[in-house]
């Protein structure tokens, strides 16, 4: 613990009349209290007084909030950012930077920490996915939209063979992760400031379900069969979960969306991205 | 190391009460342990400043529970904020690692999700920032709140008290 107790000794004679207040607690104590709070609370309480502010910068407080393998994550998160000198930042600033949505891999992927829990979240753009027929404008094209964090989605007019795949190599901090495909039936745009959704291409989704699958390099698998629906809304379709046993293990995660029943065509689908996040941080995105 | 054939150590609190405690319990108080080790002769009575008898009662309760493997049953819920602060400082002075962790967690629980104004009021913390400094800190910490439904609470007591 190493707390310097000598700094909080007060007059013997006055021990009855002097009530200590939390403001009198030595800074080392304050920092230890802060360790038990979540980052937003720590930052808020930095505004209490100078002792709290100083304690809120203590490296050991933030080291306990960062993922165990944060050095690996920092390397990935800032690989596109050549001018960045993360090495000189204190741990608090590293945490703050990692909580921002950091684009990497030539802007096709995004990574950030959930600021409350420090859990890793990742989004993989449609541009980083392997889509069968993506180059054939009869089937697919990329459209710009503000409704994607990558500002672009892949839009399907019509196809017999729907196959969208991707994978990622990463060291996920120990824990359980959920994988989702972010999809939208219909093509939305803005007309006179209002959101309008074109639904004329939507077809074929109610005949047979789509198959979502995930596999990991250490043999985990998950499959789900789900009908795509809710035209006009962005939906996160849950593929499944995987477990990372060790923060230092490099894992390869493969995920796919397929609907290859060639007795019917399907279309009118926007594929935005794949989302991977710590299962305890799962929130519904609209 | 001062040799004592007795297994009990006498501790005298700030309010004059003498507690005879087991050597094992005294060992969990690093401050007391240091005093014992530095003494040349037998120590009959160790004064523990800043620690009151009601603190010792709770310390002994905690010790008994942890020896029985039930330290999780120890609770400071019944203490008000002032009493909890006093107790935290007493345990900090005595340098008792495990109990100190329990108390810092308890204080953190009471601070969790509360506004700056609330914490100032109930813990009696004086704002020693100028309004400009405070505004700068809030701005610098903006990242922790961006995107939340809940904004960091407005602190009505920004002016110097």
mmCIF file of C-alpha atoms in Angstrom, chain A residues 46-268:
data_model
loop_
_atom_site.group_PDB
_atom_site.id
_atom_site.type_symbol
_atom_site.label_atom_id
_atom_site.label_comp_id
_atom_site.label_asym_id
_atom_site.label_seq_id
_atom_site.Cartn_x
_atom_site.Cartn_y
_atom_site.Cartn_z
ATOM 1 C CA UNK A 46 -11.490 15.535 -10.834
ATOM 2 C CA UNK A 47 -13.474 18.762 -10.536
ATOM 3 C CA UNK A 48 -13.886 18.467 -6.758
ATOM 4 C CA UNK A 49 -10.625 20.010 -5.652
ATOM 5 C CA UNK A 50 -6.933 20.019 -6.439
ATOM 6 C CA UNK A 51 -6.192 16.835 -4.534
ATOM 7 C CA UNK A 52 -8.866 14.917 -6.462
ATOM 8 C CA UNK A 53 -7.759 16.414 -9.732
ATOM 9 C CA UNK A 54 -4.167 15.418 -9.137
ATOM 10 C CA UNK A 55 -5.168 11.952 -7.959
ATOM 11 C CA UNK A 56 -7.308 11.512 -11.072
ATOM 12 C CA UNK A 57 -4.162 11.682 -13.184
ATOM 13 C CA UNK A 58 -2.360 8.929 -11.298
ATOM 14 C CA UNK A 59 -1.038 6.378 -13.778
ATOM 15 C CA UNK A 60 -1.797 3.419 -11.543
ATOM 16 C CA UNK A 61 -5.489 4.368 -11.424
ATOM 17 C CA UNK A 62 -5.772 4.259 -15.220
ATOM 18 C CA UNK A 63 -3.487 1.290 -15.648
ATOM 19 C CA UNK A 64 -6.144 -0.685 -13.784
ATOM 20 C CA UNK A 65 -8.819 0.497 -16.246
ATOM 21 C CA UNK A 66 -6.906 -0.212 -19.450
ATOM 22 C CA UNK A 67 -7.197 -3.659 -21.029
ATOM 23 C CA UNK A 68 -4.281 -5.915 -20.102
ATOM 24 C CA UNK A 69 -3.012 -5.877 -23.667
ATOM 25 C CA UNK A 70 -3.536 -2.162 -24.220
ATOM 26 C CA UNK A 71 -0.115 -1.757 -25.854
ATOM 27 C CA UNK A 72 -1.191 -4.056 -28.666
ATOM 28 C CA UNK A 73 -4.497 -2.214 -29.008
ATOM 29 C CA UNK A 74 -2.729 1.158 -29.066
ATOM 30 C CA UNK A 75 -0.493 -0.054 -31.894
ATOM 31 C CA UNK A 76 -3.511 -1.164 -33.936
ATOM 32 C CA UNK A 77 -5.734 1.782 -33.099
ATOM 33 C CA UNK A 78 -3.160 4.358 -34.108
ATOM 34 C CA UNK A 79 -1.507 2.546 -37.015
ATOM 35 C CA UNK A 80 -3.156 4.889 -39.514
ATOM 36 C CA UNK A 81 -2.134 7.888 -37.470
ATOM 37 C CA UNK A 82 1.528 8.324 -38.392
ATOM 38 C CA UNK A 83 2.052 11.603 -36.593
ATOM 39 C CA UNK A 84 0.777 10.266 -33.298
ATOM 40 C CA UNK A 85 3.230 9.837 -30.437
ATOM 41 C CA UNK A 86 1.234 7.811 -28.006
ATOM 42 C CA UNK A 87 4.304 6.668 -26.098
ATOM 43 C CA UNK A 88 4.615 9.971 -24.258
ATOM 44 C CA UNK A 89 1.022 10.099 -23.082
ATOM 45 C CA UNK A 90 0.086 9.345 -19.497
ATOM 46 C CA UNK A 91 -2.168 6.361 -18.956
ATOM 47 C CA UNK A 92 -5.204 8.578 -18.501
ATOM 48 C CA UNK A 93 -4.724 10.191 -21.867
ATOM 49 C CA UNK A 94 -4.121 6.808 -23.469
ATOM 50 C CA UNK A 95 -7.444 5.651 -22.063
ATOM 51 C CA UNK A 96 -9.165 8.792 -23.339
ATOM 52 C CA UNK A 97 -7.657 8.349 -26.819
ATOM 53 C CA UNK A 98 -8.692 4.704 -26.952
ATOM 54 C CA UNK A 99 -12.267 5.648 -26.070
ATOM 55 C CA UNK A 100 -12.455 7.668 -29.265
ATOM 56 C CA UNK A 101 -13.545 5.869 -32.397
ATOM 57 C CA UNK A 102 -10.178 5.146 -33.978
ATOM 58 C CA UNK A 103 -10.078 4.213 -37.642
ATOM 59 C CA UNK A 104 -7.417 1.757 -38.671
ATOM 60 C CA UNK A 105 -6.516 -0.599 -41.498
ATOM 61 C CA UNK A 106 -6.798 2.191 -44.043
ATOM 62 C CA UNK A 107 -10.034 3.444 -42.602
ATOM 63 C CA UNK A 108 -11.918 0.171 -43.121
ATOM 64 C CA UNK A 109 -12.139 -0.709 -39.440
ATOM 65 C CA UNK A 110 -12.822 1.162 -36.252
ATOM 66 C CA UNK A 111 -11.876 0.344 -32.703
ATOM 67 C CA UNK A 112 -12.770 1.945 -29.391
ATOM 68 C CA UNK A 113 -13.070 1.162 -25.692
ATOM 69 C CA UNK A 114 -16.364 1.425 -23.897
ATOM 70 C CA UNK A 115 -15.546 4.346 -21.636
ATOM 71 C CA UNK A 116 -17.391 2.959 -18.664
ATOM 72 C CA UNK A 117 -16.055 -0.587 -18.692
ATOM 73 C CA UNK A 118 -12.921 -0.406 -20.828
ATOM 74 C CA UNK A 119 -14.331 -3.218 -22.993
ATOM 75 C CA UNK A 120 -13.073 -3.422 -26.574
ATOM 76 C CA UNK A 121 -15.512 -2.731 -29.425
ATOM 77 C CA UNK A 122 -14.759 -3.020 -33.097
ATOM 78 C CA UNK A 123 -16.605 -2.250 -36.327
ATOM 79 C CA UNK A 124 -15.622 -3.659 -39.711
ATOM 80 C CA UNK A 125 -16.802 -1.777 -42.764
ATOM 81 C CA UNK A 126 -18.546 -3.353 -45.743
ATOM 82 C CA UNK A 127 -15.433 -2.280 -47.661
ATOM 83 C CA UNK A 128 -13.407 -4.767 -45.631
ATOM 84 C CA UNK A 129 -15.848 -7.620 -46.281
ATOM 85 C CA UNK A 130 -15.646 -10.097 -49.143
ATOM 86 C CA UNK A 131 -18.964 -9.858 -50.968
ATOM 87 C CA UNK A 132 -19.660 -12.249 -53.837
ATOM 88 C CA UNK A 133 -20.582 -10.241 -56.919
ATOM 89 C CA UNK A 134 -19.648 -6.896 -55.374
ATOM 90 C CA UNK A 135 -18.069 -5.759 -58.614
ATOM 91 C CA UNK A 136 -21.135 -6.473 -60.691
ATOM 92 C CA UNK A 137 -23.390 -3.449 -60.737
ATOM 93 C CA UNK A 138 -26.372 -5.584 -61.622
ATOM 94 C CA UNK A 139 -26.163 -6.994 -58.135
ATOM 95 C CA UNK A 140 -24.340 -4.660 -55.773
ATOM 96 C CA UNK A 141 -23.058 -1.152 -55.455
ATOM 97 C CA UNK A 142 -21.578 1.015 -52.751
ATOM 98 C CA UNK A 143 -23.672 3.958 -51.711
ATOM 99 C CA UNK A 144 -22.737 6.914 -49.533
ATOM 100 C CA UNK A 145 -24.781 7.453 -46.443
ATOM 101 C CA UNK A 146 -24.506 9.309 -43.165
ATOM 102 C CA UNK A 147 -26.222 6.379 -41.471
ATOM 103 C CA UNK A 148 -22.983 4.404 -41.483
ATOM 104 C CA UNK A 149 -19.994 5.249 -39.297
ATOM 105 C CA UNK A 150 -17.929 4.516 -42.410
ATOM 106 C CA UNK A 151 -20.173 6.734 -44.565
ATOM 107 C CA UNK A 152 -20.654 3.941 -47.070
ATOM 108 C CA UNK A 153 -22.695 0.764 -47.276
ATOM 109 C CA UNK A 154 -23.007 -2.041 -49.807
ATOM 110 C CA UNK A 155 -26.464 -2.123 -51.366
ATOM 111 C CA UNK A 156 -27.908 -5.245 -52.951
ATOM 112 C CA UNK A 157 -30.428 -4.859 -55.761
ATOM 113 C CA UNK A 158 -31.011 -8.496 -56.476
ATOM 114 C CA UNK A 159 -29.049 -11.734 -56.442
ATOM 115 C CA UNK A 160 -29.442 -15.500 -56.272
ATOM 116 C CA UNK A 161 -26.261 -16.095 -54.290
ATOM 117 C CA UNK A 162 -25.853 -13.893 -51.250
ATOM 118 C CA UNK A 163 -22.508 -14.380 -49.589
ATOM 119 C CA UNK A 164 -20.839 -11.798 -47.372
ATOM 120 C CA UNK A 165 -17.743 -12.838 -45.455
ATOM 121 C CA UNK A 166 -14.943 -11.318 -43.462
ATOM 122 C CA UNK A 167 -12.340 -12.015 -40.854
ATOM 123 C CA UNK A 168 -10.097 -10.223 -38.407
ATOM 124 C CA UNK A 169 -6.839 -11.059 -36.633
ATOM 125 C CA UNK A 170 -6.741 -9.552 -33.186
ATOM 126 C CA UNK A 171 -5.699 -10.034 -29.596
ATOM 127 C CA UNK A 172 -8.993 -9.667 -27.780
ATOM 128 C CA UNK A 173 -8.710 -8.936 -24.052
ATOM 129 C CA UNK A 174 -9.926 -11.899 -22.048
ATOM 130 C CA UNK A 175 -13.714 -12.140 -22.085
ATOM 131 C CA UNK A 176 -16.788 -13.024 -24.103
ATOM 132 C CA UNK A 177 -17.605 -11.156 -27.292
ATOM 133 C CA UNK A 178 -20.740 -10.849 -29.396
ATOM 134 C CA UNK A 179 -20.643 -10.516 -33.166
ATOM 135 C CA UNK A 180 -23.359 -8.736 -35.158
ATOM 136 C CA UNK A 181 -24.092 -7.816 -38.756
ATOM 137 C CA UNK A 182 -25.598 -4.359 -39.075
ATOM 138 C CA UNK A 183 -28.189 -4.614 -41.850
ATOM 139 C CA UNK A 184 -31.065 -2.614 -43.283
ATOM 140 C CA UNK A 185 -33.843 -3.649 -45.614
ATOM 141 C CA UNK A 186 -34.573 -0.877 -48.045
ATOM 142 C CA UNK A 187 -32.547 2.056 -49.220
ATOM 143 C CA UNK A 188 -32.885 5.251 -47.230
ATOM 144 C CA UNK A 189 -32.178 8.786 -48.261
ATOM 145 C CA UNK A 190 -33.059 12.306 -47.194
ATOM 146 C CA UNK A 191 -35.712 14.224 -49.084
ATOM 147 C CA UNK A 192 -36.367 17.762 -47.950
ATOM 148 C CA UNK A 193 -34.744 17.013 -44.604
ATOM 149 C CA UNK A 194 -36.888 13.959 -43.946
ATOM 150 C CA UNK A 195 -35.766 10.377 -43.999
ATOM 151 C CA UNK A 196 -37.308 8.422 -46.823
ATOM 152 C CA UNK A 197 -36.954 4.704 -47.409
ATOM 153 C CA UNK A 198 -37.204 3.028 -50.816
ATOM 154 C CA UNK A 199 -38.580 -0.446 -50.451
ATOM 155 C CA UNK A 200 -39.221 -1.514 -54.045
ATOM 156 C CA UNK A 201 -36.197 -3.846 -54.249
ATOM 157 C CA UNK A 202 -36.975 -5.683 -51.015
ATOM 158 C CA UNK A 203 -37.908 -9.275 -51.739
ATOM 159 C CA UNK A 204 -37.066 -12.885 -50.987
ATOM 160 C CA UNK A 205 -36.292 -12.561 -47.280
ATOM 161 C CA UNK A 206 -39.408 -14.228 -45.983
ATOM 162 C CA UNK A 207 -38.966 -17.381 -48.039
ATOM 163 C CA UNK A 208 -35.959 -18.865 -46.309
ATOM 164 C CA UNK A 209 -33.903 -17.521 -43.398
ATOM 165 C CA UNK A 210 -30.417 -16.096 -43.795
ATOM 166 C CA UNK A 211 -27.560 -17.989 -42.208
ATOM 167 C CA UNK A 212 -25.141 -16.188 -39.910
ATOM 168 C CA UNK A 213 -21.995 -17.996 -38.950
ATOM 169 C CA UNK A 214 -18.841 -17.408 -36.983
ATOM 170 C CA UNK A 215 -15.735 -19.511 -36.435
ATOM 171 C CA UNK A 216 -12.541 -18.828 -34.543
ATOM 172 C CA UNK A 217 -8.982 -20.016 -35.022
ATOM 173 C CA UNK A 218 -9.231 -22.009 -31.803
ATOM 174 C CA UNK A 219 -12.227 -24.001 -32.965
ATOM 175 C CA UNK A 220 -15.222 -22.106 -31.601
ATOM 176 C CA UNK A 221 -18.309 -21.963 -33.807
ATOM 177 C CA UNK A 222 -21.704 -20.345 -33.758
ATOM 178 C CA UNK A 223 -24.526 -20.459 -36.282
ATOM 179 C CA UNK A 224 -27.884 -18.773 -36.394
ATOM 180 C CA UNK A 225 -30.687 -18.839 -38.956
ATOM 181 C CA UNK A 226 -32.781 -15.707 -38.959
ATOM 182 C CA UNK A 227 -35.268 -14.133 -41.330
ATOM 183 C CA UNK A 228 -34.286 -10.600 -42.205
ATOM 184 C CA UNK A 229 -37.137 -8.169 -41.612
ATOM 185 C CA UNK A 230 -38.106 -4.735 -40.239
ATOM 186 C CA UNK A 231 -37.701 -2.720 -43.434
ATOM 187 C CA UNK A 232 -36.596 0.837 -42.840
ATOM 188 C CA UNK A 233 -34.676 0.081 -39.646
ATOM 189 C CA UNK A 234 -31.041 -0.690 -38.972
ATOM 190 C CA UNK A 235 -30.921 -3.987 -37.144
ATOM 191 C CA UNK A 236 -28.009 -5.701 -35.437
ATOM 192 C CA UNK A 237 -28.332 -9.378 -36.292
ATOM 193 C CA UNK A 238 -26.589 -11.477 -33.692
ATOM 194 C CA UNK A 239 -24.270 -14.040 -35.256
ATOM 195 C CA UNK A 240 -23.089 -15.558 -32.000
ATOM 196 C CA UNK A 241 -20.491 -15.224 -29.263
ATOM 197 C CA UNK A 242 -16.898 -16.273 -28.837
ATOM 198 C CA UNK A 243 -14.568 -16.379 -25.888
ATOM 199 C CA UNK A 244 -11.068 -15.043 -25.691
ATOM 200 C CA UNK A 245 -9.243 -16.956 -22.989
ATOM 201 C CA UNK A 246 -6.068 -14.959 -22.965
ATOM 202 C CA UNK A 247 -5.445 -11.298 -23.720
ATOM 203 C CA UNK A 248 -2.171 -12.138 -25.414
ATOM 204 C CA UNK A 249 -3.469 -14.759 -27.837
ATOM 205 C CA UNK A 250 -3.794 -13.621 -31.427
ATOM 206 C CA UNK A 251 -7.131 -14.953 -32.650
ATOM 207 C CA UNK A 252 -8.608 -15.049 -36.117
ATOM 208 C CA UNK A 253 -12.376 -14.550 -36.149
ATOM 209 C CA UNK A 254 -14.295 -15.409 -39.334
ATOM 210 C CA UNK A 255 -17.895 -14.338 -39.819
ATOM 211 C CA UNK A 256 -20.354 -14.673 -42.667
ATOM 212 C CA UNK A 257 -23.857 -13.981 -43.840
ATOM 213 C CA UNK A 258 -25.193 -16.274 -46.554
ATOM 214 C CA UNK A 259 -28.431 -17.016 -48.338
ATOM 215 C CA UNK A 260 -27.577 -19.271 -51.229
ATOM 216 C CA UNK A 261 -30.868 -20.990 -51.913
ATOM 217 C CA UNK A 262 -30.963 -20.536 -55.649
ATOM 218 C CA UNK A 263 -34.678 -21.224 -56.011
ATOM 219 C CA UNK A 264 -35.318 -17.583 -55.278
ATOM 220 C CA UNK A 265 -33.683 -14.218 -55.604
ATOM 221 C CA UNK A 266 -33.387 -11.697 -52.825
ATOM 222 C CA UNK A 267 -32.648 -7.999 -52.752
ATOM 223 C CA UNK A 268 -33.125 -4.553 -51.278
#
